[in-house]
């Protein structure tokens, strides 16, 4: 994807936010870098993202971005991430200390209310999980969002409303096992689509993935059906046949996306050299693939909030315990989370741990390993070659794959 470098001349002289543009300004104290990255997340189902490199002068940045409709955005300084929503005409300012973003973050300006509200979702997710007061919290949150209604357009309000609703439905299911009616009007919200996908993935986990596609086609409402089926094909069926993709996905955008991804996966074949990497472990040491030469490596890419990742880890616990004393086999987890989140989450997973150095989804290792869904896993042989490009996440199937690699 082409990276656009926006040159800012002394941080002024840039056109003001207009009907199809949004202004994003900011100040990051103690930042020594001369650029940051701003990414517009157009369609997270298909990974349609538009990154910009923004120049920073004396810790300040400013750019006018073409935003014809509401879009999620992320600002990254390679250590910290700030997420929010932009709509045409916005003019927001982001301020924080590079060394303490969470404690110093301030978002202000025209249209800032929706991004400020968005920052609350991480806290709300914890507050509404296993909480007897969930109904009162939900009522108060919906009321607060309603009071902000006049500060945003219909699309922004719809996305925030759908996001919170999906969060509540997901928490309810994973707490009580109770399913809630799916809202077809929320199909444009990736967060809602993703919550529905996580729910049905768990609820129908006992069904063969191919048969599950038929089940989901019958139970999901029409607009929600296509993005959820797309996620199912992408994350749960390795290299589906073209005929299956064409039969399941009627939406041309989703169909072409999956067909393109499958074609790329087929090029990542058994016997090719596994790409090298240089990542940091939980002791602060730099680790490369060469450090595991002579060992079989089961490498998987994950993040803390990824429910399918957590499901796989839980399934593989007994198998990992079985191989705990085998020095020829390494279970290697590569996290895309920020360091603070990763350090807290990693202890729940039995493995050696690396992370993408606070570059998140934009680290080169993810492109090298063709990662755009989570979890993504490979088995690397003792010779450093890809032994299995699509290993199972189920112990009864994964064990013979690992044994074959160990015997080679």
Short mmCIF file of C-alpha atoms in Angstrom, two decimals, residues 57-388:
data_model
loop_
_atom_site.label_atom_id
_atom_site.label_comp_id
_atom_site.label_asym_id
_atom_site.label_seq_id
_atom_site.Cartn_x
_atom_site.Cartn_y
_atom_site.Cartn_z
CA UNK A 57 8.07 19.69 13.98
CA UNK A 58 8.97 20.42 17.61
CA UNK A 59 6.51 17.76 18.74
CA UNK A 60 3.62 19.25 16.76
CA UNK A 61 1.77 17.95 13.73
CA UNK A 62 -1.12 19.11 11.58
CA UNK A 63 -2.78 17.74 8.46
CA UNK A 64 -5.97 18.10 6.46
CA UNK A 65 -7.31 14.67 5.45
CA UNK A 66 -9.84 13.86 2.75
CA UNK A 67 -12.74 12.27 4.64
CA UNK A 68 -15.89 12.10 2.47
CA UNK A 69 -17.70 10.05 5.13
CA UNK A 70 -17.30 8.93 8.72
CA UNK A 71 -14.26 6.72 9.26
CA UNK A 72 -12.32 5.24 12.16
CA UNK A 73 -8.75 6.49 12.50
CA UNK A 74 -5.62 5.58 14.43
CA UNK A 75 -2.63 7.79 15.20
CA UNK A 76 0.62 5.97 16.00
CA UNK A 77 4.01 7.26 17.12
CA UNK A 78 5.36 3.66 17.03
CA UNK A 79 4.87 3.35 20.79
CA UNK A 80 1.39 4.72 21.46
CA UNK A 81 -1.88 4.38 19.57
CA UNK A 82 -4.80 6.80 19.70
CA UNK A 83 -8.07 5.71 18.07
CA UNK A 84 -11.22 7.61 17.29
CA UNK A 85 -13.77 8.67 14.70
CA UNK A 86 -13.51 11.37 12.04
CA UNK A 87 -16.30 12.84 9.95
CA UNK A 88 -16.29 15.57 7.30
CA UNK A 89 -15.72 19.02 8.81
CA UNK A 90 -14.02 17.87 11.99
CA UNK A 91 -11.10 19.86 13.40
CA UNK A 92 -9.63 17.93 16.33
CA UNK A 93 -6.49 18.31 18.43
CA UNK A 94 -4.73 15.38 20.11
CA UNK A 95 -2.29 16.05 22.95
CA UNK A 96 -0.34 13.67 25.18
CA UNK A 97 3.07 12.87 26.63
CA UNK A 98 4.98 10.25 24.66
CA UNK A 99 6.09 8.61 27.92
CA UNK A 100 2.61 8.56 29.48
CA UNK A 101 -0.13 8.61 26.86
CA UNK A 102 -2.79 6.97 29.01
CA UNK A 103 -2.32 9.44 31.83
CA UNK A 104 -2.08 12.59 29.70
CA UNK A 105 -4.25 12.07 26.61
CA UNK A 106 -6.52 15.00 25.72
CA UNK A 107 -8.71 15.28 22.62
CA UNK A 108 -10.40 18.58 21.91
CA UNK A 109 -11.84 20.70 19.11
CA UNK A 110 -14.77 20.46 16.73
CA UNK A 111 -16.00 16.88 16.49
CA UNK A 112 -13.84 15.61 19.36
CA UNK A 113 -16.81 14.32 21.37
CA UNK A 114 -17.13 11.05 19.46
CA UNK A 115 -13.43 10.24 19.79
CA UNK A 116 -13.56 11.04 23.51
CA UNK A 117 -16.54 8.70 23.83
CA UNK A 118 -14.68 6.06 21.83
CA UNK A 119 -11.83 6.12 24.37
CA UNK A 120 -14.27 4.78 26.97
CA UNK A 121 -14.91 1.48 25.20
CA UNK A 122 -11.96 -0.34 26.77
CA UNK A 123 -13.20 0.60 30.24
CA UNK A 124 -16.83 -0.14 29.37
CA UNK A 125 -15.89 -3.60 28.17
CA UNK A 126 -14.47 -4.41 31.60
CA UNK A 127 -17.29 -2.68 33.49
CA UNK A 128 -20.03 -4.60 31.68
CA UNK A 129 -18.39 -8.01 31.98
CA UNK A 130 -19.64 -10.18 34.88
CA UNK A 131 -21.24 -7.14 36.49
CA UNK A 132 -24.63 -7.31 38.16
CA UNK A 133 -25.06 -3.61 37.34
CA UNK A 134 -24.68 -4.15 33.59
CA UNK A 135 -28.24 -3.00 32.82
CA UNK A 136 -27.85 0.30 34.68
CA UNK A 137 -24.41 0.87 33.13
CA UNK A 138 -25.84 0.19 29.68
CA UNK A 139 -28.80 2.53 30.23
CA UNK A 140 -26.53 5.33 31.45
CA UNK A 141 -24.11 4.85 28.53
CA UNK A 142 -26.86 4.92 25.91
CA UNK A 143 -28.20 8.08 27.57
CA UNK A 144 -24.77 9.73 27.48
CA UNK A 145 -24.41 8.85 23.80
CA UNK A 146 -27.88 10.26 23.13
CA UNK A 147 -26.88 13.54 24.78
CA UNK A 148 -23.93 13.77 22.37
CA UNK A 149 -26.16 13.13 19.38
CA UNK A 150 -26.14 16.76 18.22
CA UNK A 151 -22.33 16.83 18.01
CA UNK A 152 -22.04 14.18 15.28
CA UNK A 153 -23.66 13.06 12.04
CA UNK A 154 -25.94 10.06 11.66
CA UNK A 155 -23.17 7.69 10.54
CA UNK A 156 -20.95 8.49 13.54
CA UNK A 157 -23.81 8.02 16.00
CA UNK A 158 -24.81 4.77 14.31
CA UNK A 159 -21.27 3.34 14.51
CA UNK A 160 -20.84 4.20 18.20
CA UNK A 161 -24.30 2.86 19.05
CA UNK A 162 -23.62 -0.37 17.14
CA UNK A 163 -20.20 -0.76 18.75
CA UNK A 164 -21.60 -0.54 22.27
CA UNK A 165 -24.54 -2.81 21.44
CA UNK A 166 -22.20 -5.45 20.03
CA UNK A 167 -20.04 -5.22 23.14
CA UNK A 168 -23.06 -5.83 25.37
CA UNK A 169 -24.25 -8.78 23.28
CA UNK A 170 -20.77 -10.31 23.28
CA UNK A 171 -20.32 -9.90 27.04
CA UNK A 172 -23.78 -11.37 27.64
CA UNK A 173 -23.05 -14.41 25.51
CA UNK A 174 -19.59 -15.14 26.91
CA UNK A 175 -20.90 -14.64 30.45
CA UNK A 176 -24.24 -16.48 30.29
CA UNK A 177 -24.24 -18.33 26.97
CA UNK A 178 -27.42 -16.50 25.98
CA UNK A 179 -27.77 -15.36 22.37
CA UNK A 180 -29.30 -11.97 21.53
CA UNK A 181 -31.13 -11.07 18.30
CA UNK A 182 -28.76 -9.90 15.58
CA UNK A 183 -29.39 -6.36 14.32
CA UNK A 184 -29.10 -6.28 10.53
CA UNK A 185 -28.93 -2.47 10.54
CA UNK A 186 -25.49 -2.63 12.16
CA UNK A 187 -23.79 -4.40 9.25
CA UNK A 188 -21.69 -1.29 8.47
CA UNK A 189 -20.05 -1.43 11.90
CA UNK A 190 -16.96 -3.62 11.89
CA UNK A 191 -17.00 -3.77 15.68
CA UNK A 192 -20.55 -5.11 15.69
CA UNK A 193 -19.80 -7.52 12.84
CA UNK A 194 -16.72 -8.75 14.68
CA UNK A 195 -18.67 -9.28 17.90
CA UNK A 196 -21.29 -11.31 16.04
CA UNK A 197 -18.54 -13.33 14.36
CA UNK A 198 -16.90 -14.08 17.73
CA UNK A 199 -20.25 -15.15 19.20
CA UNK A 200 -21.22 -17.51 16.37
CA UNK A 201 -17.67 -18.84 16.11
CA UNK A 202 -17.87 -19.99 19.71
CA UNK A 203 -21.53 -21.02 19.67
CA UNK A 204 -21.13 -23.28 16.64
CA UNK A 205 -17.56 -24.39 17.39
CA UNK A 206 -18.61 -28.05 17.44
CA UNK A 207 -19.75 -27.92 13.83
CA UNK A 208 -17.37 -28.63 10.96
CA UNK A 209 -16.24 -25.23 9.55
CA UNK A 210 -17.66 -25.98 6.09
CA UNK A 211 -21.01 -27.04 7.53
CA UNK A 212 -20.92 -23.97 9.76
CA UNK A 213 -21.00 -21.74 6.68
CA UNK A 214 -24.34 -23.25 5.73
CA UNK A 215 -25.66 -22.77 9.26
CA UNK A 216 -24.59 -19.13 9.36
CA UNK A 217 -26.12 -18.52 5.93
CA UNK A 218 -29.47 -19.64 7.34
CA UNK A 219 -29.48 -17.94 10.74
CA UNK A 220 -27.91 -14.55 10.00
CA UNK A 221 -29.95 -11.65 8.57
CA UNK A 222 -29.06 -10.78 4.95
CA UNK A 223 -26.91 -7.64 5.35
CA UNK A 224 -24.96 -8.99 8.31
CA UNK A 225 -24.50 -12.38 6.66
CA UNK A 226 -21.86 -11.43 4.08
CA UNK A 227 -19.29 -9.72 6.36
CA UNK A 228 -19.62 -12.46 9.02
CA UNK A 229 -19.21 -15.20 6.39
CA UNK A 230 -16.18 -13.32 5.07
CA UNK A 231 -14.55 -13.37 8.50
CA UNK A 232 -15.40 -17.06 8.87
CA UNK A 233 -13.78 -17.92 5.56
CA UNK A 234 -10.76 -15.81 6.35
CA UNK A 235 -10.05 -16.98 9.88
CA UNK A 236 -11.41 -20.51 10.14
CA UNK A 237 -11.00 -22.18 6.75
CA UNK A 238 -7.45 -22.24 5.49
CA UNK A 239 -7.23 -21.82 1.74
CA UNK A 240 -10.87 -22.47 0.83
CA UNK A 241 -11.48 -23.50 -2.76
CA UNK A 242 -12.48 -20.85 -5.28
CA UNK A 243 -15.77 -22.69 -5.87
CA UNK A 244 -16.62 -22.56 -2.15
CA UNK A 245 -15.83 -18.84 -1.95
CA UNK A 246 -17.93 -18.11 -5.03
CA UNK A 247 -20.83 -20.12 -3.64
CA UNK A 248 -20.80 -18.52 -0.19
CA UNK A 249 -20.00 -14.87 -0.90
CA UNK A 250 -22.42 -13.00 -3.14
CA UNK A 251 -20.95 -9.58 -2.39
CA UNK A 252 -18.28 -8.91 -5.02
CA UNK A 253 -16.02 -6.85 -2.72
CA UNK A 254 -15.88 -9.55 -0.06
CA UNK A 255 -15.57 -12.32 -2.65
CA UNK A 256 -12.64 -10.70 -4.44
CA UNK A 257 -10.95 -9.97 -1.12
CA UNK A 258 -11.06 -13.63 -0.04
CA UNK A 259 -10.01 -14.92 -3.47
CA UNK A 260 -7.03 -12.55 -3.46
CA UNK A 261 -6.00 -13.59 0.04
CA UNK A 262 -6.29 -17.28 -0.77
CA UNK A 263 -4.11 -16.79 -3.86
CA UNK A 264 -1.47 -15.08 -1.70
CA UNK A 265 -1.61 -17.90 0.86
CA UNK A 266 -1.05 -20.51 -1.83
CA UNK A 267 2.26 -18.82 -2.67
CA UNK A 268 3.36 -19.23 0.96
CA UNK A 269 4.16 -22.91 0.59
CA UNK A 270 5.72 -25.77 2.48
CA UNK A 271 9.43 -25.91 1.78
CA UNK A 272 10.02 -22.18 1.33
CA UNK A 273 12.42 -20.38 3.66
CA UNK A 274 10.62 -18.90 6.65
CA UNK A 275 11.15 -15.13 6.72
CA UNK A 276 13.64 -13.96 9.34
CA UNK A 277 12.63 -11.39 11.94
CA UNK A 278 14.05 -9.30 14.76
CA UNK A 279 11.59 -8.88 17.62
CA UNK A 280 11.79 -8.16 21.33
CA UNK A 281 11.01 -10.77 23.99
CA UNK A 282 9.58 -10.18 27.46
CA UNK A 283 13.10 -9.72 28.85
CA UNK A 284 13.83 -6.86 26.45
CA UNK A 285 16.17 -8.99 24.32
CA UNK A 286 16.24 -8.98 20.54
CA UNK A 287 15.29 -12.36 19.09
CA UNK A 288 15.65 -13.59 15.50
CA UNK A 289 14.50 -16.73 13.74
CA UNK A 290 18.11 -17.88 13.62
CA UNK A 291 18.01 -18.22 17.40
CA UNK A 292 15.70 -21.22 16.90
CA UNK A 293 17.80 -23.00 14.30
CA UNK A 294 17.67 -26.76 14.82
CA UNK A 295 14.30 -26.58 16.56
CA UNK A 296 10.73 -27.01 15.33
CA UNK A 297 8.83 -23.77 15.87
CA UNK A 298 5.05 -23.44 16.10
CA UNK A 299 4.70 -19.70 15.58
CA UNK A 300 1.38 -17.92 15.96
CA UNK A 301 0.37 -14.27 15.73
CA UNK A 302 -2.23 -12.97 18.16
CA UNK A 303 -3.53 -10.11 20.31
CA UNK A 304 -5.12 -10.04 23.76
CA UNK A 305 -8.68 -9.15 22.68
CA UNK A 306 -8.76 -11.81 19.93
CA UNK A 307 -11.37 -14.33 21.08
CA UNK A 308 -10.45 -17.00 18.45
CA UNK A 309 -6.84 -16.67 19.67
CA UNK A 310 -7.89 -17.24 23.28
CA UNK A 311 -10.03 -20.20 22.21
CA UNK A 312 -7.07 -21.80 20.44
CA UNK A 313 -4.77 -21.23 23.43
CA UNK A 314 -7.29 -22.93 25.71
CA UNK A 315 -7.61 -25.92 23.37
CA UNK A 316 -3.84 -26.33 23.09
CA UNK A 317 -3.06 -26.18 26.83
CA UNK A 318 -2.89 -29.99 27.30
CA UNK A 319 -0.77 -30.42 24.17
CA UNK A 320 1.68 -27.72 25.25
CA UNK A 321 1.94 -29.36 28.67
CA UNK A 322 2.69 -32.68 26.96
CA UNK A 323 5.62 -31.15 25.07
CA UNK A 324 6.86 -28.98 27.95
CA UNK A 325 10.05 -31.00 28.34
CA UNK A 326 10.83 -31.30 24.64
CA UNK A 327 13.78 -29.03 23.87
CA UNK A 328 13.39 -29.58 20.14
CA UNK A 329 9.98 -27.87 19.98
CA UNK A 330 9.16 -24.21 20.65
CA UNK A 331 5.72 -22.68 20.91
CA UNK A 332 6.31 -19.05 19.92
CA UNK A 333 3.63 -16.38 20.30
CA UNK A 334 4.04 -13.03 18.53
CA UNK A 335 1.72 -10.33 19.89
CA UNK A 336 0.68 -7.20 18.01
CA UNK A 337 -0.51 -5.49 21.22
CA UNK A 338 1.10 -2.44 22.79
CA UNK A 339 3.80 -3.46 25.24
CA UNK A 340 1.77 -2.77 28.38
CA UNK A 341 -1.18 -4.84 27.20
CA UNK A 342 1.09 -7.63 25.97
CA UNK A 343 3.09 -7.87 29.20
CA UNK A 344 -0.09 -8.38 31.20
CA UNK A 345 -1.70 -10.81 28.75
CA UNK A 346 1.26 -13.05 27.92
CA UNK A 347 1.41 -14.81 31.28
CA UNK A 348 -1.92 -16.49 30.56
CA UNK A 349 -0.42 -18.24 27.54
CA UNK A 350 2.15 -21.03 27.82
CA UNK A 351 4.78 -20.16 25.20
CA UNK A 352 7.84 -18.09 24.46
CA UNK A 353 6.72 -14.54 23.80
CA UNK A 354 7.69 -11.81 21.34
CA UNK A 355 5.87 -8.65 20.29
CA UNK A 356 5.91 -6.29 17.35
CA UNK A 357 7.84 -3.53 19.15
CA UNK A 358 4.80 -1.23 19.55
CA UNK A 359 4.31 -1.15 15.78
CA UNK A 360 1.14 -3.22 16.10
CA UNK A 361 -0.40 -4.32 12.83
CA UNK A 362 2.12 -2.31 10.82
CA UNK A 363 5.28 -4.27 11.65
CA UNK A 364 7.03 -5.76 8.61
CA UNK A 365 6.91 -9.27 10.09
CA UNK A 366 3.14 -9.40 9.54
CA UNK A 367 3.52 -8.73 5.83
CA UNK A 368 6.42 -11.18 5.61
CA UNK A 369 4.27 -13.91 7.14
CA UNK A 370 1.13 -12.95 5.21
CA UNK A 371 -0.78 -12.16 8.41
CA UNK A 372 -4.07 -10.32 8.14
CA UNK A 373 -6.19 -12.51 10.40
CA UNK A 374 -5.77 -13.78 13.92
CA UNK A 375 -4.67 -16.26 14.97
CA UNK A 376 -2.34 -17.04 12.06
CA UNK A 377 0.07 -19.93 12.65
CA UNK A 378 2.85 -21.83 10.89
CA UNK A 379 5.13 -24.74 11.68
CA UNK A 380 8.76 -23.99 10.87
CA UNK A 381 11.07 -26.98 10.53
CA UNK A 382 14.49 -27.50 12.09
CA UNK A 383 16.03 -26.40 8.79
CA UNK A 384 14.30 -23.01 8.89
CA UNK A 385 11.87 -23.90 6.13
CA UNK A 386 8.09 -23.73 6.31
CA UNK A 387 6.98 -27.26 7.25
CA UNK A 388 3.23 -26.56 7.40
#
